[in-house]
């Protein structure tokens, strides 16, 4: 009993010390100062700051042309974040005395909260439609990693104009291989929107396989497009999907490589990133993708050409969940 008590005390002290260190700025880290962040500022990259210090986890902005430069922190904390056309979605933890709960905030262009929605598990992905009219998020409701098979996800979409919430894509009719498909094991994650405010893409998982599905918000349908596609991200012109793909021979806990799919020809192009990327990549522009990889303070951001050429380049340390606005 004494040993158990000693271990418990040591664990609490270690966690407290680590929390205190997280609130202290680290030498050599990025410079972060408080200020105003707007989702309509021209040419900005806005992201979750993960640098240790008083602004850790805050929505933070830098010039898109200088992503490693000084950061302006907004005071709004998010676990996942995305923005488009003056609308933001922020997935937060609400810390309770026994356990945490989670919520999604819909933000206006000045990061003021417009609406709140309960999120049923640990936040994983977030997206806003190009028009700013729709937001989506994914949460783990069982397990906490896409790498294995013991997990369950819930993907939701909300019309931010009316507040109409689709709490789970499981309510949509699935068309798989041209036929109506039902199964108790379906999971969805990684929504990405087309500019028409009707079409979206997502990942469907069932019977041990994943599929790219095309969704129709008006018809309430999801139609399979191609197998072995996860965390799709639609290009600005709507012609290509960046995604992570499971590749045979890679470790079970790091099984993915980045690819781009041409939606017209269904031709896949492997990208020049040899590390396993567990992220929903973001299109910086029609030629460039940005994604996160593990770093010293949680994650760093890298960019890479979307045509299979070039080499990965780290553009920002201690950062995750980027959005390019303005």
mmCIF file of C-alpha atoms in Angstrom:
data_model
loop_
_atom_site.group_PDB
_atom_site.id
_atom_site.type_symbol
_atom_site.label_atom_id
_atom_site.label_comp_id
_atom_site.label_asym_id
_atom_site.label_seq_id
_atom_site.Cartn_x
_atom_site.Cartn_y
_atom_site.Cartn_z
ATOM 1 C CA UNK A 1 0.000 0.000 0.000
ATOM 2 C CA UNK A 2 2.820 2.374 0.904
ATOM 3 C CA UNK A 3 4.516 1.699 -2.436
ATOM 4 C CA UNK A 4 1.290 2.384 -4.323
ATOM 5 C CA UNK A 5 0.761 5.645 -2.438
ATOM 6 C CA UNK A 6 4.350 6.698 -3.173
ATOM 7 C CA UNK A 7 3.915 5.940 -6.872
ATOM 8 C CA UNK A 8 0.672 7.900 -6.975
ATOM 9 C CA UNK A 9 2.241 10.905 -5.254
ATOM 10 C CA UNK A 10 5.249 10.795 -7.587
ATOM 11 C CA UNK A 11 2.948 10.637 -10.615
ATOM 12 C CA UNK A 12 0.956 13.651 -9.459
ATOM 13 C CA UNK A 13 4.114 15.655 -8.768
ATOM 14 C CA UNK A 14 5.555 14.715 -12.172
ATOM 15 C CA UNK A 15 2.347 15.719 -13.951
ATOM 16 C CA UNK A 16 2.210 19.010 -12.032
ATOM 17 C CA UNK A 17 5.835 19.803 -12.883
ATOM 18 C CA UNK A 18 5.226 18.986 -16.533
ATOM 19 C CA UNK A 19 2.145 21.212 -16.614
ATOM 20 C CA UNK A 20 4.156 24.059 -15.113
ATOM 21 C CA UNK A 21 6.864 23.607 -17.757
ATOM 22 C CA UNK A 22 4.235 23.672 -20.508
ATOM 23 C CA UNK A 23 3.206 27.144 -19.306
ATOM 24 C CA UNK A 24 6.753 28.463 -19.529
ATOM 25 C CA UNK A 25 8.153 29.662 -22.860
ATOM 26 C CA UNK A 26 11.090 27.560 -24.013
ATOM 27 C CA UNK A 27 14.401 29.060 -25.095
ATOM 28 C CA UNK A 28 14.764 28.984 -28.857
ATOM 29 C CA UNK A 29 11.057 28.495 -29.455
ATOM 30 C CA UNK A 30 8.872 30.698 -31.655
ATOM 31 C CA UNK A 31 8.012 34.173 -30.411
ATOM 32 C CA UNK A 32 4.318 34.367 -29.462
ATOM 33 C CA UNK A 33 2.525 37.536 -28.372
ATOM 34 C CA UNK A 34 -1.175 38.167 -27.705
ATOM 35 C CA UNK A 35 -3.158 40.169 -30.219
ATOM 36 C CA UNK A 36 -6.162 40.264 -32.527
ATOM 37 C CA UNK A 37 -6.633 37.392 -34.978
ATOM 38 C CA UNK A 38 -9.252 37.693 -37.715
ATOM 39 C CA UNK A 39 -10.258 34.982 -40.170
ATOM 40 C CA UNK A 40 -10.489 37.563 -42.951
ATOM 41 C CA UNK A 41 -6.951 38.931 -42.637
ATOM 42 C CA UNK A 42 -5.207 38.770 -45.999
ATOM 43 C CA UNK A 43 -2.654 36.014 -46.609
ATOM 44 C CA UNK A 44 -2.566 34.430 -43.155
ATOM 45 C CA UNK A 45 -1.937 30.922 -41.870
ATOM 46 C CA UNK A 46 -4.005 30.339 -38.742
ATOM 47 C CA UNK A 47 -3.353 27.274 -36.601
ATOM 48 C CA UNK A 48 -3.210 25.782 -33.118
ATOM 49 C CA UNK A 49 -0.017 26.923 -31.405
ATOM 50 C CA UNK A 50 1.703 24.052 -29.556
ATOM 51 C CA UNK A 51 4.805 25.905 -28.363
ATOM 52 C CA UNK A 52 5.219 25.685 -24.598
ATOM 53 C CA UNK A 53 4.278 28.878 -22.840
ATOM 54 C CA UNK A 54 1.216 30.883 -21.796
ATOM 55 C CA UNK A 55 -0.302 30.746 -25.313
ATOM 56 C CA UNK A 56 -0.054 27.004 -25.865
ATOM 57 C CA UNK A 57 -3.118 25.567 -27.675
ATOM 58 C CA UNK A 58 -4.390 29.008 -28.730
ATOM 59 C CA UNK A 59 -5.540 29.824 -32.249
ATOM 60 C CA UNK A 60 -2.564 31.725 -33.621
ATOM 61 C CA UNK A 61 -1.762 33.584 -36.851
ATOM 62 C CA UNK A 62 1.353 34.193 -38.941
ATOM 63 C CA UNK A 63 1.815 35.534 -42.463
ATOM 64 C CA UNK A 64 1.414 32.640 -44.910
ATOM 65 C CA UNK A 65 4.585 33.903 -46.583
ATOM 66 C CA UNK A 66 6.513 33.581 -43.290
ATOM 67 C CA UNK A 67 5.039 30.573 -41.460
ATOM 68 C CA UNK A 68 7.993 30.287 -39.066
ATOM 69 C CA UNK A 69 7.826 33.963 -38.100
ATOM 70 C CA UNK A 70 6.474 35.645 -34.940
ATOM 71 C CA UNK A 71 3.016 34.474 -33.901
ATOM 72 C CA UNK A 72 -0.059 36.415 -32.822
ATOM 73 C CA UNK A 73 -2.133 34.457 -30.290
ATOM 74 C CA UNK A 74 -5.878 35.012 -30.030
ATOM 75 C CA UNK A 75 -6.634 33.664 -26.554
ATOM 76 C CA UNK A 76 -9.040 31.059 -28.006
ATOM 77 C CA UNK A 77 -7.893 27.510 -27.231
ATOM 78 C CA UNK A 78 -8.678 24.581 -29.533
ATOM 79 C CA UNK A 79 -7.646 20.959 -29.907
ATOM 80 C CA UNK A 80 -8.549 21.054 -33.606
ATOM 81 C CA UNK A 81 -9.270 24.082 -35.774
ATOM 82 C CA UNK A 82 -10.145 25.056 -39.326
ATOM 83 C CA UNK A 83 -11.527 28.124 -41.089
ATOM 84 C CA UNK A 84 -12.766 29.358 -44.470
ATOM 85 C CA UNK A 85 -14.627 32.459 -45.708
ATOM 86 C CA UNK A 86 -14.803 34.052 -42.275
ATOM 87 C CA UNK A 87 -16.174 30.978 -40.464
ATOM 88 C CA UNK A 88 -14.125 28.939 -37.999
ATOM 89 C CA UNK A 89 -14.685 25.650 -36.196
ATOM 90 C CA UNK A 90 -12.884 25.047 -32.913
ATOM 91 C CA UNK A 91 -12.985 21.684 -31.136
ATOM 92 C CA UNK A 92 -12.367 22.106 -27.418
ATOM 93 C CA UNK A 93 -11.951 20.058 -24.268
ATOM 94 C CA UNK A 94 -14.066 21.055 -21.270
ATOM 95 C CA UNK A 95 -12.160 19.952 -18.182
ATOM 96 C CA UNK A 96 -14.294 18.465 -15.424
ATOM 97 C CA UNK A 97 -13.475 17.231 -11.910
ATOM 98 C CA UNK A 98 -13.542 13.585 -12.990
ATOM 99 C CA UNK A 99 -13.259 13.532 -16.783
ATOM 100 C CA UNK A 100 -13.221 15.817 -19.793
ATOM 101 C CA UNK A 101 -16.051 16.459 -22.204
ATOM 102 C CA UNK A 102 -15.744 18.003 -25.653
ATOM 103 C CA UNK A 103 -17.551 20.578 -27.737
ATOM 104 C CA UNK A 104 -17.460 22.269 -31.131
ATOM 105 C CA UNK A 105 -17.592 26.044 -31.335
ATOM 106 C CA UNK A 106 -18.649 27.809 -34.518
ATOM 107 C CA UNK A 107 -16.684 31.066 -34.678
ATOM 108 C CA UNK A 108 -17.242 34.271 -36.629
ATOM 109 C CA UNK A 109 -14.494 36.157 -38.432
ATOM 110 C CA UNK A 110 -13.293 37.689 -35.146
ATOM 111 C CA UNK A 111 -13.304 34.332 -33.306
ATOM 112 C CA UNK A 112 -16.463 35.131 -31.383
ATOM 113 C CA UNK A 113 -18.633 32.104 -30.624
ATOM 114 C CA UNK A 114 -21.770 31.841 -32.756
ATOM 115 C CA UNK A 115 -22.928 28.387 -31.653
ATOM 116 C CA UNK A 116 -21.908 25.420 -29.478
ATOM 117 C CA UNK A 117 -22.431 21.707 -30.079
ATOM 118 C CA UNK A 118 -21.595 18.692 -27.945
ATOM 119 C CA UNK A 119 -18.927 16.385 -29.380
ATOM 120 C CA UNK A 120 -19.235 12.741 -28.261
ATOM 121 C CA UNK A 121 -15.527 11.928 -27.947
ATOM 122 C CA UNK A 122 -11.924 13.000 -28.493
ATOM 123 C CA UNK A 123 -11.730 15.507 -31.396
ATOM 124 C CA UNK A 124 -9.828 14.303 -34.438
ATOM 125 C CA UNK A 125 -10.640 16.245 -37.642
ATOM 126 C CA UNK A 126 -12.292 19.582 -38.480
ATOM 127 C CA UNK A 127 -13.262 21.301 -41.725
ATOM 128 C CA UNK A 128 -15.267 24.269 -43.026
ATOM 129 C CA UNK A 129 -16.762 24.462 -46.523
ATOM 130 C CA UNK A 130 -15.188 26.955 -48.980
ATOM 131 C CA UNK A 131 -18.301 29.151 -48.681
ATOM 132 C CA UNK A 132 -18.146 29.128 -44.868
ATOM 133 C CA UNK A 133 -21.735 27.833 -44.765
ATOM 134 C CA UNK A 134 -20.997 24.338 -43.410
ATOM 135 C CA UNK A 135 -18.664 22.934 -40.764
ATOM 136 C CA UNK A 136 -17.749 19.327 -39.987
ATOM 137 C CA UNK A 137 -15.878 17.485 -37.290
ATOM 138 C CA UNK A 138 -14.845 13.948 -36.409
ATOM 139 C CA UNK A 139 -14.416 12.479 -32.931
ATOM 140 C CA UNK A 140 -13.195 9.172 -31.565
ATOM 141 C CA UNK A 141 -15.941 7.550 -29.502
ATOM 142 C CA UNK A 142 -13.947 4.360 -28.858
ATOM 143 C CA UNK A 143 -10.184 3.944 -29.117
ATOM 144 C CA UNK A 144 -7.889 6.817 -30.036
ATOM 145 C CA UNK A 145 -5.958 5.882 -33.177
ATOM 146 C CA UNK A 146 -6.742 5.211 -36.825
ATOM 147 C CA UNK A 147 -3.776 2.832 -37.061
ATOM 148 C CA UNK A 148 -5.489 -0.141 -35.424
ATOM 149 C CA UNK A 149 -8.930 -1.667 -35.817
ATOM 150 C CA UNK A 150 -10.359 -1.133 -32.319
ATOM 151 C CA UNK A 151 -11.845 2.315 -32.753
ATOM 152 C CA UNK A 152 -15.110 4.005 -33.535
ATOM 153 C CA UNK A 153 -15.652 7.486 -34.940
ATOM 154 C CA UNK A 154 -18.527 9.903 -35.309
ATOM 155 C CA UNK A 155 -18.578 12.507 -38.080
ATOM 156 C CA UNK A 156 -20.999 15.450 -37.900
ATOM 157 C CA UNK A 157 -21.941 18.289 -40.250
ATOM 158 C CA UNK A 158 -23.724 21.519 -39.329
ATOM 159 C CA UNK A 159 -25.250 24.248 -41.477
ATOM 160 C CA UNK A 160 -23.879 27.288 -39.662
ATOM 161 C CA UNK A 161 -26.550 29.568 -41.168
ATOM 162 C CA UNK A 162 -29.537 27.649 -39.804
ATOM 163 C CA UNK A 163 -27.969 25.600 -37.004
ATOM 164 C CA UNK A 164 -29.252 22.350 -38.538
ATOM 165 C CA UNK A 165 -26.997 19.581 -37.247
ATOM 166 C CA UNK A 166 -26.388 16.170 -38.806
ATOM 167 C CA UNK A 167 -24.932 14.483 -35.697
ATOM 168 C CA UNK A 168 -23.665 11.429 -37.563
ATOM 169 C CA UNK A 169 -23.180 10.474 -41.204
ATOM 170 C CA UNK A 170 -24.501 7.038 -40.265
ATOM 171 C CA UNK A 171 -27.961 8.500 -40.938
ATOM 172 C CA UNK A 172 -27.109 8.809 -44.666
ATOM 173 C CA UNK A 173 -27.979 6.111 -47.228
ATOM 174 C CA UNK A 174 -24.826 4.279 -48.366
ATOM 175 C CA UNK A 175 -24.426 3.195 -51.998
ATOM 176 C CA UNK A 176 -21.519 0.740 -52.263
ATOM 177 C CA UNK A 177 -20.563 -0.797 -55.606
ATOM 178 C CA UNK A 178 -23.857 0.453 -57.045
ATOM 179 C CA UNK A 179 -26.079 -1.118 -54.358
ATOM 180 C CA UNK A 180 -27.647 -0.012 -51.094
ATOM 181 C CA UNK A 181 -25.332 -1.040 -48.262
ATOM 182 C CA UNK A 182 -26.030 -1.490 -44.557
ATOM 183 C CA UNK A 183 -23.744 -2.805 -41.834
ATOM 184 C CA UNK A 184 -23.542 -2.279 -38.070
ATOM 185 C CA UNK A 185 -19.783 -1.625 -38.234
ATOM 186 C CA UNK A 186 -19.682 1.497 -40.458
ATOM 187 C CA UNK A 187 -17.512 4.422 -39.367
ATOM 188 C CA UNK A 188 -16.958 7.793 -41.036
ATOM 189 C CA UNK A 189 -14.273 10.438 -40.657
ATOM 190 C CA UNK A 190 -12.369 13.191 -42.428
ATOM 191 C CA UNK A 191 -15.039 15.287 -44.183
ATOM 192 C CA UNK A 192 -13.927 17.685 -46.950
ATOM 193 C CA UNK A 193 -16.315 19.997 -48.823
ATOM 194 C CA UNK A 194 -16.765 20.976 -52.475
ATOM 195 C CA UNK A 195 -17.591 24.627 -53.318
ATOM 196 C CA UNK A 196 -21.204 23.882 -54.303
ATOM 197 C CA UNK A 197 -22.551 23.616 -50.721
ATOM 198 C CA UNK A 198 -23.923 20.201 -51.597
ATOM 199 C CA UNK A 199 -21.087 17.774 -52.339
ATOM 200 C CA UNK A 200 -18.574 16.519 -49.818
ATOM 201 C CA UNK A 201 -16.139 13.625 -49.475
ATOM 202 C CA UNK A 202 -15.248 11.501 -46.466
ATOM 203 C CA UNK A 203 -13.787 8.163 -45.387
ATOM 204 C CA UNK A 204 -16.029 5.143 -44.868
ATOM 205 C CA UNK A 205 -14.676 2.156 -42.939
ATOM 206 C CA UNK A 206 -16.451 -1.192 -42.905
ATOM 207 C CA UNK A 207 -15.472 -4.855 -42.710
ATOM 208 C CA UNK A 208 -11.810 -3.996 -42.244
ATOM 209 C CA UNK A 209 -11.516 -1.778 -45.344
ATOM 210 C CA UNK A 210 -11.698 1.957 -46.017
ATOM 211 C CA UNK A 211 -13.299 3.780 -48.937
ATOM 212 C CA UNK A 212 -13.514 7.270 -50.316
ATOM 213 C CA UNK A 213 -17.194 8.234 -50.399
ATOM 214 C CA UNK A 214 -18.878 11.149 -52.138
ATOM 215 C CA UNK A 215 -21.671 12.686 -50.087
ATOM 216 C CA UNK A 216 -24.755 14.591 -51.211
ATOM 217 C CA UNK A 217 -26.204 16.854 -48.511
ATOM 218 C CA UNK A 218 -29.544 17.260 -50.312
ATOM 219 C CA UNK A 219 -30.115 13.615 -51.196
ATOM 220 C CA UNK A 220 -28.651 12.281 -47.944
ATOM 221 C CA UNK A 221 -26.499 9.718 -49.762
ATOM 222 C CA UNK A 222 -22.913 8.488 -49.578
ATOM 223 C CA UNK A 223 -21.508 6.716 -52.648
ATOM 224 C CA UNK A 224 -18.233 4.785 -52.664
ATOM 225 C CA UNK A 225 -15.640 6.079 -55.140
ATOM 226 C CA UNK A 226 -12.438 4.163 -54.432
ATOM 227 C CA UNK A 227 -11.013 1.818 -51.763
ATOM 228 C CA UNK A 228 -8.064 2.476 -49.457
ATOM 229 C CA UNK A 229 -8.546 6.243 -49.101
ATOM 230 C CA UNK A 230 -8.426 7.976 -45.703
ATOM 231 C CA UNK A 231 -8.687 11.606 -44.575
ATOM 232 C CA UNK A 232 -9.466 13.123 -48.005
ATOM 233 C CA UNK A 233 -8.782 16.774 -48.736
ATOM 234 C CA UNK A 234 -10.321 18.299 -51.861
ATOM 235 C CA UNK A 235 -8.139 20.628 -53.945
ATOM 236 C CA UNK A 236 -9.279 24.265 -54.405
ATOM 237 C CA UNK A 237 -10.367 23.556 -58.006
ATOM 238 C CA UNK A 238 -12.287 20.436 -56.958
ATOM 239 C CA UNK A 239 -10.398 18.094 -59.306
ATOM 240 C CA UNK A 240 -8.060 16.239 -56.930
ATOM 241 C CA UNK A 241 -8.121 14.600 -53.531
ATOM 242 C CA UNK A 242 -5.075 14.466 -51.274
ATOM 243 C CA UNK A 243 -5.272 11.508 -48.905
ATOM 244 C CA UNK A 244 -3.356 9.040 -46.797
ATOM 245 C CA UNK A 245 -3.176 5.455 -48.021
ATOM 246 C CA UNK A 246 -2.280 2.246 -46.199
ATOM 247 C CA UNK A 247 0.721 0.644 -47.878
ATOM 248 C CA UNK A 248 1.594 -3.044 -47.498
ATOM 249 C CA UNK A 249 4.812 -3.766 -45.655
ATOM 250 C CA UNK A 250 4.756 -0.711 -43.403
ATOM 251 C CA UNK A 251 4.490 -0.999 -39.591
ATOM 252 C CA UNK A 252 0.981 -1.442 -38.238
ATOM 253 C CA UNK A 253 1.255 1.709 -36.136
ATOM 254 C CA UNK A 254 2.600 3.794 -39.047
ATOM 255 C CA UNK A 255 1.002 2.357 -42.196
ATOM 256 C CA UNK A 256 0.310 5.441 -44.336
ATOM 257 C CA UNK A 257 1.801 7.323 -47.260
ATOM 258 C CA UNK A 258 0.493 10.524 -48.836
ATOM 259 C CA UNK A 259 -1.109 10.361 -52.307
ATOM 260 C CA UNK A 260 -3.142 12.593 -54.607
ATOM 261 C CA UNK A 261 -6.094 11.187 -56.562
ATOM 262 C CA UNK A 262 -7.279 12.690 -59.863
ATOM 263 C CA UNK A 263 -11.077 12.505 -59.591
ATOM 264 C CA UNK A 264 -11.588 12.432 -63.357
ATOM 265 C CA UNK A 265 -9.169 9.599 -64.212
ATOM 266 C CA UNK A 266 -8.920 8.014 -60.698
ATOM 267 C CA UNK A 267 -5.152 7.959 -61.204
ATOM 268 C CA UNK A 268 -3.131 8.041 -57.966
ATOM 269 C CA UNK A 269 0.155 9.932 -57.587
ATOM 270 C CA UNK A 270 2.421 9.043 -54.651
ATOM 271 C CA UNK A 271 3.950 12.098 -52.999
ATOM 272 C CA UNK A 272 7.595 12.546 -52.048
ATOM 273 C CA UNK A 273 7.054 12.031 -48.309
ATOM 274 C CA UNK A 274 8.463 8.716 -47.076
ATOM 275 C CA UNK A 275 7.302 9.097 -43.470
ATOM 276 C CA UNK A 276 3.903 7.906 -42.277
ATOM 277 C CA UNK A 277 1.484 10.852 -42.142
ATOM 278 C CA UNK A 278 -1.533 10.538 -39.854
ATOM 279 C CA UNK A 279 -3.214 13.812 -40.790
ATOM 280 C CA UNK A 280 -5.808 15.340 -43.079
ATOM 281 C CA UNK A 281 -3.569 17.406 -45.339
ATOM 282 C CA UNK A 282 -4.474 21.012 -46.217
ATOM 283 C CA UNK A 283 -4.104 22.637 -49.644
ATOM 284 C CA UNK A 284 -2.027 25.786 -49.209
ATOM 285 C CA UNK A 285 -2.668 26.555 -52.887
ATOM 286 C CA UNK A 286 -3.439 24.442 -55.992
ATOM 287 C CA UNK A 287 0.155 23.160 -56.080
ATOM 288 C CA UNK A 288 1.146 22.704 -52.430
ATOM 289 C CA UNK A 289 0.032 20.560 -49.499
ATOM 290 C CA UNK A 290 0.650 21.194 -45.802
ATOM 291 C CA UNK A 291 0.461 18.472 -43.154
ATOM 292 C CA UNK A 292 1.706 17.681 -39.652
ATOM 293 C CA UNK A 293 4.223 15.182 -38.339
ATOM 294 C CA UNK A 294 5.221 14.514 -34.715
ATOM 295 C CA UNK A 295 7.628 17.085 -33.275
ATOM 296 C CA UNK A 296 9.322 17.993 -30.016
ATOM 297 C CA UNK A 297 6.255 19.872 -28.726
ATOM 298 C CA UNK A 298 3.562 17.697 -30.276
ATOM 299 C CA UNK A 299 3.629 18.406 -34.006
ATOM 300 C CA UNK A 300 5.404 20.384 -36.727
ATOM 301 C CA UNK A 301 4.041 21.498 -40.089
ATOM 302 C CA UNK A 302 5.576 20.492 -43.431
ATOM 303 C CA UNK A 303 4.786 21.422 -47.015
ATOM 304 C CA UNK A 304 5.218 19.391 -50.184
ATOM 305 C CA UNK A 305 4.389 19.724 -53.899
ATOM 306 C CA UNK A 306 1.128 17.969 -54.809
ATOM 307 C CA UNK A 307 2.452 16.520 -58.087
ATOM 308 C CA UNK A 308 4.855 13.940 -56.630
ATOM 309 C CA UNK A 309 8.008 16.021 -57.132
ATOM 310 C CA UNK A 310 10.216 17.884 -54.661
ATOM 311 C CA UNK A 311 11.064 17.103 -51.055
ATOM 312 C CA UNK A 312 9.246 17.796 -47.778
ATOM 313 C CA UNK A 313 10.112 21.084 -46.082
ATOM 314 C CA UNK A 314 9.360 21.923 -42.457
ATOM 315 C CA UNK A 315 7.682 25.329 -42.373
ATOM 316 C CA UNK A 316 6.633 25.703 -38.733
ATOM 317 C CA UNK A 317 7.496 24.020 -35.437
ATOM 318 C CA UNK A 318 5.065 23.316 -32.612
ATOM 319 C CA UNK A 319 1.991 23.834 -34.800
ATOM 320 C CA UNK A 320 -0.999 21.821 -36.001
ATOM 321 C CA UNK A 321 -4.427 22.265 -37.668
ATOM 322 C CA UNK A 322 -3.503 24.969 -40.197
ATOM 323 C CA UNK A 323 -5.932 26.960 -42.322
ATOM 324 C CA UNK A 324 -4.972 29.476 -45.019
ATOM 325 C CA UNK A 325 -7.327 32.445 -45.030
ATOM 326 C CA UNK A 326 -7.796 35.793 -46.717
#
